[in-house]
Coordinates of C-alpha atoms in Angstrom, one line a residue:
Chain A
X789 CA 13.7 26.8 -24.0
X790 CA 16.4 24.2 -23.4
X791 CA 15.2 20.8 -22.2
X792 CA 15.7 20.4 -18.5
X793 CA 17.8 17.5 -17.1
X794 CA 17.6 15.4 -14.0
X795 CA 19.2 17.4 -11.3
X796 CA 18.6 20.7 -13.1
X797 CA 14.9 21.2 -13.5
X798 CA 11.8 22.8 -11.9
X799 CA 11.0 19.5 -10.1
X800 CA 14.5 19.1 -8.7
X801 CA 14.6 22.7 -7.5
X802 CA 11.1 22.5 -5.9
X803 CA 11.9 19.2 -4.1
X804 CA 15.4 20.3 -2.9
X805 CA 16.1 20.0 0.8
X806 CA 18.8 21.6 3.0
X807 CA 20.4 19.7 5.8
X808 CA 20.2 21.6 9.1
X809 CA 23.7 21.9 10.5
X810 CA 24.3 20.0 13.7
X811 CA 21.0 18.2 13.5
X812 CA 21.4 14.8 11.7
X813 CA 18.3 13.7 9.8
X814 CA 16.7 17.2 9.9
X815 CA 16.2 19.0 6.6
X816 CA 14.6 22.3 5.7
X817 CA 12.6 22.9 2.6
X818 CA 10.2 25.4 1.0
X819 CA 7.2 23.7 -0.5
X820 CA 6.4 25.4 -3.8
X821 CA 3.0 26.8 -4.7
X822 CA 3.7 25.5 -8.2
X823 CA 2.5 22.0 -7.3
X824 CA -0.9 22.8 -5.7
X825 CA -4.2 21.4 -6.9
X826 CA -7.6 22.3 -5.6
X827 CA -7.0 23.0 -1.9
X828 CA -3.7 21.3 -1.2
X829 CA -0.2 20.6 -2.2
X830 CA -0.1 17.5 -4.4
X831 CA 0.5 14.3 -2.5
X832 CA 3.0 12.9 -5.0
X833 CA 5.1 16.0 -4.9
X834 CA 5.2 15.8 -1.1
X835 CA 6.2 12.1 -1.3
X836 CA 9.1 13.1 -3.6
X837 CA 10.3 15.7 -1.1
X838 CA 10.0 13.2 1.7
X839 CA 12.0 10.6 -0.3
X840 CA 14.8 13.1 -0.8
X841 CA 15.2 13.3 3.0
X842 CA 15.3 9.5 3.2
X843 CA 17.8 9.2 0.3
X844 CA 20.1 11.5 2.3
X845 CA 19.6 9.4 5.5
X846 CA 19.8 5.8 4.2
X847 CA 22.7 4.0 2.5
X848 CA 20.7 2.9 -0.5
X849 CA 19.8 5.4 -3.3
X850 CA 16.3 4.5 -4.6
X851 CA 12.8 4.3 -3.1
X852 CA 11.5 0.7 -3.5
X853 CA 8.4 0.7 -1.2
X854 CA 7.1 3.9 0.1
X855 CA 4.0 4.2 2.4
X856 CA 2.6 7.5 3.4
X857 CA -0.2 8.5 5.7
X858 CA -1.5 12.0 5.0
X859 CA -2.4 13.7 8.3
X860 CA -3.3 17.3 7.8
X861 CA -3.5 19.5 4.6
X862 CA -0.1 20.8 3.6
X863 CA 0.3 24.5 2.5
X864 CA 3.0 26.0 0.3
X865 CA 5.8 27.5 2.3
X866 CA 8.4 26.4 4.8
X867 CA 8.5 22.8 6.0
X868 CA 10.9 20.7 8.0
X869 CA 11.7 17.0 7.4
X870 CA 12.7 14.8 10.3
X871 CA 14.1 11.5 9.1
X872 CA 15.5 8.5 10.9
X873 CA 16.9 5.2 9.8
X874 CA 15.0 2.2 11.1
X875 CA 17.0 -0.7 9.8
X876 CA 20.0 -1.0 7.4
X877 CA 20.5 -4.3 5.6
X878 CA 22.8 -5.3 2.7
X879 CA 20.5 -4.8 -0.2
X880 CA 17.6 -2.9 1.5
X881 CA 17.3 -0.3 4.2
X882 CA 14.2 1.2 5.8
X883 CA 13.6 4.6 7.4
X884 CA 10.8 7.0 8.4
X885 CA 10.4 10.6 7.8
X886 CA 7.9 13.2 9.1
X887 CA 7.1 16.3 7.2
X888 CA 6.0 19.1 9.5
X889 CA 5.0 22.8 9.1
X890 CA 4.9 25.6 11.6
X891 CA 1.3 26.3 12.9
X892 CA 0.0 29.7 13.8
X893 CA 1.5 29.5 17.2
X894 CA 4.9 28.3 15.9
X895 CA 4.6 24.7 17.0
X896 CA 5.2 22.1 14.3
X897 CA 2.2 20.3 12.9
X898 CA 2.8 17.0 11.2
X899 CA 1.5 16.8 7.7
X900 CA 2.8 13.5 6.5
X901 CA 4.3 10.3 8.0
X902 CA 6.3 8.2 5.6
X903 CA 8.0 4.8 6.1
X904 CA 10.0 3.7 3.1
X905 CA 12.3 0.8 2.1
X906 CA 15.1 1.9 -0.1
X907 CA 17.4 -0.2 -2.4
X908 CA 19.5 0.1 -5.5
X909 CA 17.3 -0.4 -8.6
X910 CA 20.3 -0.5 -10.9
X911 CA 21.6 -3.5 -9.0
X912 CA 18.5 -5.7 -9.5
X913 CA 18.6 -8.7 -11.8
X914 CA 17.2 -8.3 -15.3
X915 CA 14.5 -11.0 -15.0
X916 CA 11.0 -10.0 -16.0
X917 CA 8.2 -12.4 -15.9
X918 CA 5.1 -10.3 -16.2
X919 CA 1.5 -10.8 -17.4
X920 CA 0.9 -7.1 -17.0
X921 CA 0.4 -5.2 -20.3
X922 CA 0.8 -1.4 -20.9
X923 CA -2.4 0.7 -21.1
X924 CA -3.7 1.1 -24.6
X925 CA -3.5 4.8 -25.4
X926 CA -3.9 6.8 -28.6
X927 CA -0.6 8.3 -29.8
X928 CA 0.6 11.2 -27.7
X929 CA -0.2 13.9 -30.3
X930 CA -3.8 12.7 -30.4
X931 CA -4.4 13.2 -26.7
X932 CA -5.3 16.7 -25.7
X933 CA -3.1 18.5 -23.2
X934 CA -4.5 19.2 -19.7
X935 CA -4.6 23.0 -20.6
X936 CA -6.6 22.4 -23.8
X937 CA -9.8 21.5 -21.9
X938 CA -12.0 23.5 -19.4
X939 CA -10.9 20.9 -16.9
X940 CA -10.4 20.6 -13.2
X941 CA -11.4 24.1 -12.0
X942 CA -14.9 23.6 -13.4
X943 CA -15.4 20.5 -11.3
X944 CA -13.9 21.8 -8.0
X945 CA -12.8 25.4 -7.7
X946 CA -9.3 25.9 -6.6
X947 CA -5.7 25.9 -7.7
X948 CA -4.6 24.2 -11.0
X949 CA -1.0 25.3 -10.7
X950 CA 0.4 21.8 -11.0
X951 CA -1.0 21.5 -14.5
X952 CA 1.6 24.1 -15.7
X953 CA 4.4 21.9 -14.5
X954 CA 3.2 18.6 -16.1
X955 CA 2.9 17.6 -19.7
X956 CA -0.2 15.6 -19.2
X957 CA -2.2 14.3 -22.1
X958 CA -5.3 12.4 -21.2
X959 CA -6.8 9.7 -23.4
X960 CA -9.9 11.3 -24.8
X961 CA -11.8 8.1 -23.9
X962 CA -11.3 8.9 -20.2
X963 CA -11.4 12.7 -20.4
X964 CA -15.2 13.2 -20.8
X965 CA -15.4 14.7 -17.3
X966 CA -13.4 17.8 -18.5
X967 CA -16.2 18.5 -21.0
X968 CA -19.0 17.9 -18.5
X969 CA -19.6 14.4 -19.8
X970 CA -18.0 12.0 -17.3
X971 CA -17.7 8.4 -18.7
X972 CA -19.0 7.0 -15.4
X973 CA -16.2 4.5 -15.1
X974 CA -13.4 4.6 -12.5
X975 CA -10.6 4.8 -15.0
X976 CA -8.3 7.5 -16.3
X977 CA -5.1 7.2 -18.4
X978 CA -2.7 9.3 -20.2
X979 CA 0.8 10.3 -21.3
X980 CA 2.8 12.1 -18.6
X981 CA 6.0 14.0 -18.5
X982 CA 7.4 17.1 -16.8
X983 CA 6.6 20.3 -18.7
X984 CA 10.2 21.3 -18.9
X985 CA 11.2 18.1 -20.5
X986 CA 13.1 16.5 -17.6
X987 CA 13.2 12.8 -18.0
X988 CA 11.7 10.5 -15.3
X989 CA 13.7 9.0 -12.5
X990 CA 12.6 7.0 -9.5
X991 CA 11.8 10.2 -7.5
X992 CA 9.6 11.5 -10.4
X993 CA 7.7 8.2 -10.3
X994 CA 6.5 9.1 -6.8
X995 CA 5.0 12.2 -8.4
X996 CA 3.6 10.3 -11.4
X997 CA 1.4 7.9 -9.4
X998 CA -0.6 10.9 -8.0
X999 CA -0.4 13.3 -10.9
X1000 CA -3.6 12.5 -12.9
X1001 CA -6.9 14.1 -11.9
X1002 CA -8.8 11.8 -9.5
X1003 CA -10.8 8.9 -11.0
X1004 CA -13.7 10.3 -9.0
X1005 CA -14.1 13.1 -11.7
X1006 CA -14.6 10.5 -14.4
X1007 CA -17.1 8.7 -12.1
X1008 CA -19.1 11.9 -12.2
X1009 CA -18.4 13.0 -8.6
X1010 CA -17.7 16.6 -7.8
X1011 CA -15.8 17.3 -4.6
X1012 CA -12.4 17.0 -3.0
X1013 CA -10.9 13.5 -2.7
X1014 CA -8.1 13.9 -0.1
X1015 CA -5.6 11.0 0.1
X1016 CA -5.6 9.2 3.5
X1017 CA -2.8 6.7 2.6
X1018 CA -0.7 6.1 -0.4
X1019 CA 1.8 3.3 -1.0
X1020 CA 4.1 3.2 -4.0
X1021 CA 6.3 0.3 -5.2
X1022 CA 9.0 1.4 -7.6
X1023 CA 9.8 -1.6 -9.7
X1024 CA 12.5 -0.4 -12.1
X1025 CA 14.5 2.7 -13.1
X1026 CA 12.4 4.4 -15.9
X1027 CA 13.9 4.8 -19.3
X1028 CA 14.0 8.3 -20.7
X1029 CA 10.9 9.6 -22.5
X1030 CA 7.2 10.0 -21.7
X1031 CA 5.5 7.8 -19.2
X1032 CA 2.1 6.2 -19.6
X1033 CA -0.1 6.2 -16.4
X1034 CA -3.3 4.4 -15.8
X1035 CA -5.4 4.8 -12.7
X1036 CA -8.5 2.8 -11.7
X1037 CA -11.0 2.7 -9.0
X1038 CA -13.1 -0.5 -8.5
X1039 CA -14.7 0.1 -5.1
X1040 CA -16.4 3.3 -3.8
X1041 CA -18.1 2.4 -0.5
X1042 CA -18.6 4.0 2.8
X1043 CA -17.3 7.3 1.7
X1044 CA -13.9 5.9 0.7
X1045 CA -12.4 4.8 -2.6
X1046 CA -9.1 3.1 -3.6
X1047 CA -7.2 4.5 -6.6
X1048 CA -4.7 2.1 -8.1
X1049 CA -2.0 3.5 -10.4
X1050 CA 0.4 1.9 -12.7
X1051 CA 3.2 3.7 -14.5
X1052 CA 4.9 2.4 -17.7
X1053 CA 8.1 3.7 -19.2
X1054 CA 9.0 4.3 -22.9
X1055 CA 10.7 0.8 -22.9
X1056 CA 7.4 -0.9 -22.0
X1057 CA 8.4 -1.7 -18.5
X1058 CA 6.0 -1.5 -15.5
X1059 CA 8.1 0.9 -13.5
X1060 CA 5.8 1.8 -10.6
X1061 CA 2.6 0.5 -9.0
X1062 CA 0.6 2.3 -6.3
X1063 CA -2.6 2.2 -4.4
X1064 CA -4.1 5.0 -2.4
X1065 CA -7.1 5.2 -0.1
X1066 CA -9.0 8.4 -0.5
X1067 CA -12.0 10.0 1.2
X1068 CA -14.8 11.3 -0.9
X1069 CA -15.9 14.7 0.4
X1070 CA -18.8 15.6 -1.9
X1071 CA -19.1 19.2 -2.9
Chain B
X43 CA -16.1 -28.7 19.8
X44 CA -18.2 -25.6 20.4
X45 CA -17.8 -22.9 17.8
X46 CA -15.4 -20.2 19.0
X47 CA -16.6 -16.6 19.1
X48 CA -15.0 -13.2 18.6
X49 CA -13.1 -12.4 21.8
X50 CA -12.9 -16.1 22.8
X51 CA -11.0 -18.0 20.2
X52 CA -7.5 -19.2 19.4
X53 CA -6.9 -16.1 17.2
X54 CA -8.0 -13.8 20.0
X55 CA -5.8 -15.6 22.6
X56 CA -2.8 -15.7 20.3
X57 CA -3.0 -12.0 19.4
X58 CA -3.7 -10.8 23.0
X59 CA -1.4 -8.1 24.3
X60 CA -0.8 -6.9 27.9
X61 CA -0.2 -3.2 28.7
X62 CA 3.0 -2.7 30.7
X63 CA 2.2 -0.9 33.9
X64 CA 3.5 2.7 34.0
X65 CA 4.6 2.7 30.4
X66 CA 1.8 4.1 28.2
X67 CA 1.8 2.7 24.7
X68 CA 4.0 -0.3 25.6
X69 CA 2.5 -3.8 25.4
X70 CA 3.9 -7.3 26.0
X71 CA 2.9 -10.3 24.0
X72 CA 4.0 -13.9 23.2
X73 CA 3.9 -14.7 19.6
X74 CA 2.5 -18.1 19.1
X75 CA 4.3 -20.8 17.1
X76 CA 0.9 -21.8 15.9
X77 CA 0.9 -19.2 13.1
X78 CA 4.3 -20.0 11.6
X79 CA 4.8 -20.9 7.9
X80 CA 8.0 -22.0 6.3
X81 CA 10.7 -20.0 8.1
X82 CA 8.7 -17.2 9.8
X83 CA 5.7 -16.1 11.8
X84 CA 2.9 -15.2 9.3
X85 CA 2.9 -11.5 8.4
X86 CA -0.9 -11.1 8.6
X87 CA -0.9 -12.6 12.2
X88 CA 1.8 -10.1 13.1
X89 CA -0.2 -7.3 11.6
X90 CA -3.2 -8.3 13.8
X91 CA -1.1 -8.2 16.9
X92 CA 0.3 -4.8 16.0
X93 CA -3.2 -3.5 15.3
X94 CA -4.3 -4.5 18.8
X95 CA -1.7 -2.3 20.2
X96 CA -2.9 0.6 18.1
X97 CA -6.6 -0.1 18.9
X98 CA -5.5 0.3 22.6
X99 CA -3.7 3.6 21.9
X100 CA -6.0 5.4 19.4
X101 CA -9.5 6.7 20.1
X102 CA -11.0 4.9 17.0
X103 CA -11.7 1.1 17.1
X104 CA -11.0 -0.2 13.6
X105 CA -8.0 -0.4 11.3
X106 CA -8.8 1.4 8.0
X107 CA -5.4 1.7 6.3
X108 CA -2.5 -0.3 7.7
X109 CA 1.0 -0.1 6.2
X110 CA 3.7 -2.4 7.5
X111 CA 7.4 -2.7 6.6
X112 CA 8.9 -6.1 7.6
X113 CA 12.4 -5.5 8.8
X114 CA 13.8 -8.8 10.2
X115 CA 12.3 -12.3 10.5
X116 CA 10.1 -12.7 13.5
X117 CA 10.3 -15.8 15.8
X118 CA 7.7 -17.3 18.0
X119 CA 8.2 -16.2 21.6
X120 CA 8.1 -12.9 23.6
X121 CA 7.8 -9.6 21.8
X122 CA 7.1 -6.0 22.9
X123 CA 5.0 -3.5 21.1
X124 CA 5.7 0.2 21.3
X125 CA 2.8 2.3 20.0
X126 CA 2.4 6.0 19.8
X127 CA -0.4 8.2 18.5
X128 CA 0.6 10.5 15.6
X129 CA -2.6 12.5 14.9
X130 CA -6.1 12.3 16.4
X131 CA -9.0 13.7 14.3
X132 CA -12.7 13.5 14.6
X133 CA -13.4 10.6 12.3
X134 CA -9.9 9.2 11.8
X135 CA -6.7 8.8 13.9
X136 CA -3.2 7.7 13.0
X137 CA -0.5 6.0 15.0
X138 CA 2.6 4.0 14.6
X139 CA 3.7 0.8 16.4
X140 CA 7.0 -1.0 16.4
X141 CA 7.1 -4.8 17.1
X142 CA 10.4 -5.8 18.7
X143 CA 12.0 -9.0 20.0
X144 CA 14.9 -9.5 22.3
X145 CA 18.1 -10.4 20.5
X146 CA 20.8 -12.8 21.8
X147 CA 22.4 -10.0 23.8
X148 CA 19.1 -8.8 25.2
X149 CA 18.8 -5.7 23.1
X150 CA 15.6 -5.2 21.3
X151 CA 15.5 -5.9 17.5
X152 CA 12.8 -4.3 15.5
X153 CA 10.8 -6.8 13.4
X154 CA 8.0 -4.7 12.0
X155 CA 7.2 -1.0 11.7
X156 CA 3.5 -0.2 11.2
X157 CA 1.7 3.1 10.6
X158 CA -2.0 2.8 10.6
X159 CA -5.1 5.0 10.3
X160 CA -8.0 3.9 12.4
X161 CA -11.7 4.8 12.1
X162 CA -15.1 3.5 13.0
X163 CA -16.3 1.2 10.3
X164 CA -19.7 0.9 11.8
X165 CA -20.2 4.7 11.4
X166 CA -19.5 4.8 7.7
X167 CA -22.4 5.7 5.3
X168 CA -24.0 2.8 3.5
X169 CA -23.3 3.9 0.0
X170 CA -21.7 1.3 -2.3
X171 CA -20.9 2.1 -5.9
X172 CA -18.6 -0.6 -7.0
X173 CA -17.6 -2.3 -10.2
X174 CA -15.7 -5.0 -8.4
X175 CA -17.2 -8.5 -8.4
X176 CA -16.5 -11.4 -6.1
X177 CA -14.1 -14.1 -7.2
X178 CA -15.8 -17.0 -8.9
X179 CA -15.3 -20.0 -6.8
X180 CA -16.8 -23.5 -6.7
X181 CA -19.0 -24.2 -3.7
X182 CA -17.0 -24.5 -0.5
X183 CA -17.5 -28.3 -0.1
X184 CA -16.1 -28.8 -3.6
X185 CA -12.8 -27.1 -2.7
X186 CA -10.2 -29.3 -1.0
X187 CA -9.0 -28.3 2.5
X188 CA -5.4 -27.3 2.8
X189 CA -4.6 -30.5 4.8
X190 CA -6.1 -32.7 2.0
X191 CA -3.2 -32.1 -0.4
X192 CA 0.5 -32.7 -0.1
X193 CA 1.0 -29.0 -0.1
X194 CA 3.3 -26.3 1.1
X195 CA 6.0 -28.4 2.7
X196 CA 6.8 -30.2 -0.5
X197 CA 7.5 -26.9 -2.2
X198 CA 9.5 -25.3 0.6
X199 CA 10.5 -27.3 3.7
X200 CA 9.5 -25.7 7.0
X201 CA 6.6 -25.1 9.3
X202 CA 3.0 -25.5 8.2
X203 CA 1.6 -24.8 11.6
X204 CA -0.7 -22.0 10.4
X205 CA -2.7 -24.4 8.3
X206 CA -4.1 -26.1 11.4
X207 CA -5.5 -22.8 12.5
X208 CA -7.2 -21.9 9.2
X209 CA -10.1 -23.4 7.4
X210 CA -8.7 -22.8 4.0
X211 CA -10.2 -24.4 0.9
X212 CA -8.5 -23.5 -2.3
X213 CA -10.2 -23.5 -5.7
X214 CA -8.9 -26.6 -7.4
X215 CA -8.3 -24.5 -10.5
X216 CA -5.6 -22.6 -8.6
X217 CA -4.2 -25.4 -6.5
X218 CA -2.3 -27.4 -9.1
X219 CA 1.0 -26.4 -7.3
X220 CA 0.0 -28.6 -4.4
X221 CA 0.0 -31.6 -6.7
X222 CA 3.2 -30.7 -8.4
X223 CA 1.4 -29.1 -11.4
X224 CA 1.5 -25.4 -10.9
X225 CA -0.9 -23.6 -13.3
X226 CA 1.7 -21.0 -14.3
X227 CA -0.5 -18.0 -13.5
X228 CA -0.1 -15.6 -10.6
X229 CA -3.5 -16.3 -9.2
X230 CA -4.8 -18.2 -6.2
X231 CA -8.3 -18.1 -4.6
X232 CA -10.2 -19.9 -2.0
X233 CA -12.6 -19.9 0.9
X234 CA -11.2 -18.9 4.2
X235 CA -12.2 -19.1 7.8
X236 CA -10.7 -19.7 11.2
X237 CA -10.5 -23.4 12.1
X238 CA -12.3 -23.0 15.4
X239 CA -15.2 -21.3 13.6
X240 CA -14.7 -17.8 14.9
X241 CA -16.4 -15.3 12.6
X242 CA -14.3 -12.6 10.9
X243 CA -13.9 -9.1 12.2
X244 CA -11.7 -6.2 11.0
X245 CA -8.7 -7.6 12.8
X246 CA -9.1 -11.1 11.3
X247 CA -9.1 -9.4 7.8
X248 CA -5.5 -8.3 8.5
X249 CA -4.7 -12.0 8.8
X250 CA -6.9 -13.0 5.8
X251 CA -5.0 -10.9 3.2
X252 CA -1.8 -12.8 3.9
X253 CA -3.2 -16.3 4.7
X254 CA -3.1 -18.0 1.3
X255 CA 0.0 -19.7 0.1
X256 CA 2.1 -17.3 -2.1
X257 CA 1.1 -16.8 -5.7
X258 CA 4.7 -17.7 -6.5
X259 CA 3.9 -21.4 -5.8
X260 CA 1.2 -21.4 -8.5
X261 CA 3.7 -19.6 -10.8
X262 CA 6.0 -22.6 -10.4
X263 CA 8.6 -20.9 -8.3
X264 CA 10.1 -22.8 -5.3
X265 CA 11.6 -20.7 -2.6
X266 CA 10.8 -18.3 0.2
X267 CA 8.9 -15.1 -0.7
X268 CA 9.4 -12.8 2.3
X269 CA 7.2 -9.8 2.5
X270 CA 9.0 -6.4 2.3
X271 CA 5.9 -4.2 2.7
X272 CA 2.2 -4.9 3.1
X273 CA -0.6 -2.4 3.1
X274 CA -4.2 -3.3 3.9
X275 CA -7.3 -1.2 3.4
X276 CA -10.3 -2.4 5.5
X277 CA -13.3 -1.2 3.6
X278 CA -16.2 -2.6 5.8
X279 CA -17.0 -4.8 8.8
X280 CA -17.3 -8.3 7.5
X281 CA -20.6 -10.2 7.9
X282 CA -20.4 -13.5 9.8
X283 CA -19.5 -16.6 7.7
X284 CA -16.7 -17.7 5.4
X285 CA -14.6 -15.2 3.5
X286 CA -13.6 -15.5 -0.1
X287 CA -10.0 -14.4 -0.8
X288 CA -8.4 -13.9 -4.2
X289 CA -4.7 -13.1 -4.6
X290 CA -3.0 -12.1 -7.9
X291 CA 0.5 -11.2 -9.1
X292 CA 0.9 -9.5 -12.4
X293 CA 4.5 -8.4 -12.3
X294 CA 7.5 -10.5 -11.3
X295 CA 10.7 -8.5 -12.1
X296 CA 14.1 -7.7 -10.7
X297 CA 13.6 -10.3 -8.0
X298 CA 10.4 -8.7 -6.6
X299 CA 6.7 -9.4 -7.1
X300 CA 3.6 -7.7 -5.9
X301 CA 0.7 -9.7 -4.5
X302 CA -2.7 -8.1 -4.5
X303 CA -5.4 -9.6 -2.2
X304 CA -9.1 -8.9 -2.1
X305 CA -11.4 -10.3 0.6
X306 CA -15.1 -10.7 0.2
X307 CA -17.6 -11.5 3.0
X308 CA -20.6 -13.7 2.9
X309 CA -22.8 -10.7 2.1
X310 CA -20.9 -10.1 -1.2
X311 CA -19.1 -7.0 0.1
X312 CA -15.5 -6.3 -0.7
X313 CA -14.3 -5.9 2.9
X314 CA -10.5 -5.6 2.4
X315 CA -8.0 -4.9 -0.3
X316 CA -4.2 -5.3 0.1
X317 CA -1.0 -5.2 -1.8
X318 CA 2.3 -6.5 -0.7
X319 CA 5.8 -6.3 -2.2
X320 CA 7.7 -9.5 -1.7
X321 CA 11.2 -10.6 -2.5
X322 CA 11.7 -13.8 -4.5
X323 CA 14.5 -15.9 -2.9
X324 CA 14.7 -18.9 -5.2
X325 CA 15.4 -22.2 -3.4

């Protein structure tokens, strides 16, 4: 199979949106069942779809800071995006987008409310002054693929469709949960790419921050961990090649946990940071 | 001076909002000059004002996840808040609020766009399973107050009004910048309270996450560091007494930095976590 490219890949096709004629800021899309996990469509995939609507609405090309509140569980199938610009500046612009799906009676139900600030990542100065260091991972060929282990569906029954679209190789040190021996720590890390070989771009980083199994699994919890809020900061355009993603949870309390993600590119740059607040619904 | 109480304090008076008769979701307020720093009204103070409008609009009392995009610099004086519910659930509800100020020609200019999910922190289960530990700080009386050092206005000229409203005592190990000897690390931590003795509540935590001087100062940078986006997760109702706040920056790149804050209460609970993306405008 030929390697897919940015613009011509499964991810691009499944996040495509169509402007509705005569209705500025309104876009139709069909959410693919290919990106579902457990009971819902993956939150990072939804964020990428929403960001496409904003990229088509704002003058700047790249997501820089994207905040999303997840309102109701999304289902595969038709959805509409309603985007509006909020403020347009010289180097940054901000907009909001709502993702809605038709309910049983035909009225639109809002699934996701996103506010995002866009910019031009290629125009940023080159200065880097960081103390952050990439996650230590075994070489990619020593990390088992997500389809090599019993995995997610043993922990929580449901869809694992998304795993067929990702090339995810977890560090064995944080993959004990997949063998029924969770490490007990709120950490997971691995190599991540798209299964069809498409290289990462800023839009794919929105997927990457929410693509690993939840830290809750490695903490030994079984259940669904729906995202309440997810904010992503895209810090640089990623270089081609596999990403390294590390997620951590420090505080599980009151039925909520935070999950922090950082994404590093093949050139050792920290290209995205995210934090989400998720609810722990024990099974 | 008698110790101020929640509901009857400078912070409560300066964040008060007045519903506009006949216009549901619309509130008037006067932003106090008492919470300005350098060139702008403090972002955490603005977030508290915005949260009051949502608390008056949504059925749940407490901010749980609050995302704000800062659009244009706010000035002290009149402002209007336009809030609307987005989704109301059993345990959580979500709304948005816009904070606007009249421009020179009388049209409203949007300063801040906030989407927030509210809940009832008092109703959360008691489970805590955390690996996070409070910041190590010298005893409060061994940390100099923010008015004891030459401080902020030597680094960036402008207002330091907010310091009169805070009881902020920085760990000397992270306050070298105030003496012209920045430590070079993206860390700052200290004890925080309100100057009039009012105890913290969830609303005051929105102020607390943005109340310390920017980490950029301790990294040896001089200039204004305006917030682009700030998300706060309130994880528990704070116990009475002083807070401990730690802020860290790991990645300064492309003219942006992230600033992570964590806030601990006197009962050693992690009561708030936040991350902001800020722009570094070197002076």
